[in-house]
CSV table of C-alpha atoms in Angstrom, one decimal:
chain,number,residue,atom,x,y,z
A,1,MET,CA,1.3,150.4,45.8
A,2,SER,CA,-0.8,148.5,48.3
A,3,SER,CA,-3.2,146.0,46.9
A,4,THR,CA,-6.1,147.5,48.9
A,5,THR,CA,-5.9,151.1,47.6
A,6,ALA,CA,-6.6,152.3,44.3
A,7,PRO,CA,-5.3,155.7,42.9
A,8,ALA,CA,-8.0,158.4,42.1
A,9,GLY,CA,-6.8,158.8,38.6
A,10,TYR,CA,-4.2,157.9,36.3
A,11,SER,CA,-0.6,159.2,36.5
A,12,ARG,CA,0.9,161.6,34.2
A,13,ALA,CA,3.1,158.8,32.7
A,14,GLN,CA,0.0,156.6,32.3
A,15,VAL,CA,-1.8,159.3,30.4
A,16,ILE,CA,1.1,160.1,28.2
A,17,LEU,CA,1.7,156.4,27.4
A,18,HIS,CA,-1.9,156.0,26.6
A,19,TRP,CA,-2.1,158.7,24.1
A,20,LEU,CA,1.3,157.8,22.6
A,21,ILE,CA,0.5,154.2,22.1
A,22,ALA,CA,-3.0,155.2,20.6
A,23,GLY,CA,-1.3,157.4,18.2
A,24,LEU,CA,1.3,154.8,17.2
A,25,ILE,CA,-1.5,152.3,16.8
A,26,LEU,CA,-3.4,154.7,14.4
A,27,PHE,CA,-0.1,155.2,12.4
A,28,GLN,CA,0.4,151.5,12.0
A,29,LEU,CA,-3.2,151.0,10.8
A,30,LEU,CA,-3.0,153.8,8.3
A,31,VAL,CA,0.5,153.5,7.0
A,32,HIS,CA,1.2,149.8,6.6
A,33,ASP,CA,1.3,149.4,2.8
A,34,GLY,CA,5.1,149.5,2.5
A,35,MET,CA,5.3,146.6,5.0
A,36,GLU,CA,2.6,144.5,3.0
A,37,GLU,CA,4.5,145.3,-0.2
A,38,ALA,CA,7.7,144.1,1.4
A,39,TRP,CA,6.1,140.9,2.8
A,40,ARG,CA,4.6,139.9,-0.5
A,41,ALA,CA,7.9,140.7,-2.3
A,42,LEU,CA,9.8,138.5,0.3
A,43,ARG,CA,7.3,135.7,0.0
A,44,ARG,CA,7.6,135.8,-3.8
A,45,GLY,CA,11.4,135.8,-3.7
A,46,THR,CA,11.3,139.2,-5.7
A,47,GLU,CA,13.0,142.7,-5.3
A,48,ASP,CA,11.6,144.4,-2.2
A,49,SER,CA,9.2,147.2,-3.4
A,50,GLY,CA,8.1,148.5,-0.1
A,51,ASN,CA,9.9,149.8,3.1
A,52,PRO,CA,9.1,147.7,6.1
A,53,LEU,CA,11.5,149.7,8.3
A,54,PRO,CA,8.9,152.4,9.7
A,55,HIS,CA,6.4,149.6,10.4
A,56,ILE,CA,8.9,147.6,12.2
A,57,ILE,CA,10.4,150.4,14.3
A,58,VAL,CA,6.8,151.7,15.3
A,59,GLY,CA,5.5,148.2,16.1
A,60,SER,CA,8.8,147.6,18.2
A,61,ALA,CA,8.0,151.0,20.0
A,62,ILE,CA,4.5,149.9,20.6
A,63,LEU,CA,5.8,146.7,22.4
A,64,ILE,CA,8.4,148.5,24.6
A,65,LEU,CA,5.9,151.2,25.5
A,66,ALA,CA,3.1,148.7,26.3
A,67,ALA,CA,5.6,146.8,28.5
A,68,VAL,CA,6.5,150.0,30.3
A,69,ARG,CA,2.8,150.9,30.6
A,70,LEU,CA,2.0,147.7,31.9
A,71,VAL,CA,4.7,147.8,34.6
A,72,ILE,CA,3.5,151.3,35.6
A,73,ARG,CA,-0.1,150.0,35.8
A,74,LEU,CA,0.9,147.1,38.0
A,75,ARG,CA,2.9,149.4,40.4
A,76,HIS,CA,0.6,152.4,40.4
A,77,GLY,CA,-2.7,150.7,39.8
A,78,ALA,CA,-5.8,152.1,38.0
A,79,PRO,CA,-8.7,154.2,39.2
A,80,PRO,CA,-11.8,152.1,40.4
A,81,HIS,CA,-14.8,151.9,38.3
A,82,PRO,CA,-17.4,154.6,38.9
A,83,ALA,CA,-19.4,154.1,42.0
A,84,GLY,CA,-22.9,152.8,41.4
A,85,GLN,CA,-22.0,151.3,38.0
A,86,PRO,CA,-23.5,147.9,37.2
A,87,ALA,CA,-21.0,145.1,37.6
A,88,ALA,CA,-21.4,143.9,34.1
A,89,LEU,CA,-20.0,147.3,32.9
A,90,GLY,CA,-17.0,146.9,35.1
A,91,LEU,CA,-16.4,143.4,34.0
A,92,LEU,CA,-16.7,144.6,30.2
A,93,ALA,CA,-14.1,147.4,30.8
A,94,ASN,CA,-11.8,145.0,32.5
A,95,VAL,CA,-12.1,142.4,29.6
A,96,VAL,CA,-11.6,145.2,27.0
A,97,HIS,CA,-8.6,146.7,28.9
A,98,TRP,CA,-6.7,143.4,29.3
A,99,GLY,CA,-7.6,142.3,25.9
A,100,ILE,CA,-6.0,145.5,24.4
A,101,TYR,CA,-2.9,144.9,26.6
A,102,ALA,CA,-2.6,141.2,25.4
A,103,LEU,CA,-2.9,142.3,21.7
A,104,LEU,CA,-0.4,145.2,22.3
A,105,PHE,CA,2.0,142.2,23.0
A,106,MET,CA,0.8,139.6,20.7
A,107,ILE,CA,0.6,141.8,17.4
A,108,PRO,CA,4.2,143.2,17.6
A,109,ILE,CA,5.6,139.9,18.5
A,110,SER,CA,3.8,138.1,15.8
A,111,GLY,CA,5.0,140.6,13.3
A,112,LEU,CA,8.5,140.4,14.5
A,113,VAL,CA,8.3,136.5,14.4
A,114,ALA,CA,6.8,136.8,10.8
A,115,TRP,CA,9.4,139.2,9.4
A,116,PHE,CA,12.5,138.0,11.0
A,117,GLY,CA,11.6,134.4,11.3
A,118,GLY,CA,9.8,134.1,7.9
A,119,VAL,CA,6.8,132.4,9.8
A,120,GLU,CA,3.8,132.8,7.4
A,121,GLY,CA,1.4,131.8,10.2
A,122,ALA,CA,2.5,134.6,12.4
A,123,ALA,CA,2.1,137.0,9.4
A,124,MET,CA,-1.4,135.7,8.8
A,125,ALA,CA,-2.4,136.1,12.4
A,126,HIS,CA,-0.6,139.5,12.7
A,127,GLY,CA,-2.4,141.0,9.7
A,128,GLY,CA,-5.7,139.1,10.2
A,129,PRO,CA,-7.5,138.0,13.4
A,130,LEU,CA,-5.1,139.8,15.8
A,131,ARG,CA,-5.3,143.1,13.9
A,132,LEU,CA,-9.3,142.8,13.5
A,133,ALA,CA,-9.5,142.0,17.2
A,134,LEU,CA,-7.5,145.0,18.2
A,135,ILE,CA,-9.6,147.2,16.0
A,136,GLY,CA,-12.8,145.8,17.6
A,137,LEU,CA,-11.5,146.3,21.1
A,138,VAL,CA,-10.3,149.8,20.3
A,139,LEU,CA,-13.7,150.9,19.0
A,140,LEU,CA,-15.5,149.2,22.1
A,141,HIS,CA,-13.1,151.1,24.3
A,142,ILE,CA,-13.7,154.4,22.6
A,143,ALA,CA,-17.5,153.7,22.7
A,144,GLY,CA,-17.3,152.8,26.3
A,145,ALA,CA,-15.4,156.1,27.3
A,146,LEU,CA,-18.0,158.1,25.2
A,147,VAL,CA,-21.0,156.4,26.9
A,148,GLN,CA,-19.4,156.9,30.2
A,149,GLN,CA,-18.7,160.6,29.5
A,150,LEU,CA,-22.0,161.6,27.5
A,151,VAL,CA,-24.6,159.2,28.7
A,152,LEU,CA,-23.6,158.1,32.4
A,153,ARG,CA,-21.7,161.3,32.9
A,154,SER,CA,-19.2,159.5,35.3
A,155,GLY,CA,-16.2,161.5,34.3
A,156,VAL,CA,-14.2,158.4,33.5
A,157,LEU,CA,-12.9,160.0,30.2
A,158,MET,CA,-11.5,163.0,32.0
A,159,ARG,CA,-9.3,160.6,34.0
A,160,MET,CA,-7.4,159.8,30.9
A,161,LEU,CA,-7.3,163.6,29.7
A,162,LYS,CA,-6.2,165.1,32.9
A,163,PRO,CA,-3.6,163.2,35.0
A,164,GLU,CA,-3.9,162.8,38.7
A,165,SER,CA,-2.1,165.5,40.7
């Protein structure tokens, strides 16, 4: 893709990956008790009482899918911000998007380092500030999409619901 042209919308692959990763993140946030129990048992040196495998598999899948999504975005690009939008909104959107991308790498990597390397600091970051940062950015992302759609009526939300032809 030329660096001077931006696509009108997101590709089918970008849309599918967006919603697949969103669903996997939701799964991780809702179903992480087995991993927490397994981590506590590991740290105590007691018999494992939780099943960390689903959390590890889904987290690894998020990492791989985020990498694929980033490659596609770098090759295909992303649609421009709506015309006439204040520059501050565009800057905020960029910060939120790239922050989410960064966390989609940092959180699974810190989890893998914690579990397979036994690094408690990585575990603390994984389940603490990184997790909270992702939740905050995702909520800001959702709020921004809803404001764009319902208040500003820019059609931004539709770009992630209907792929570019």
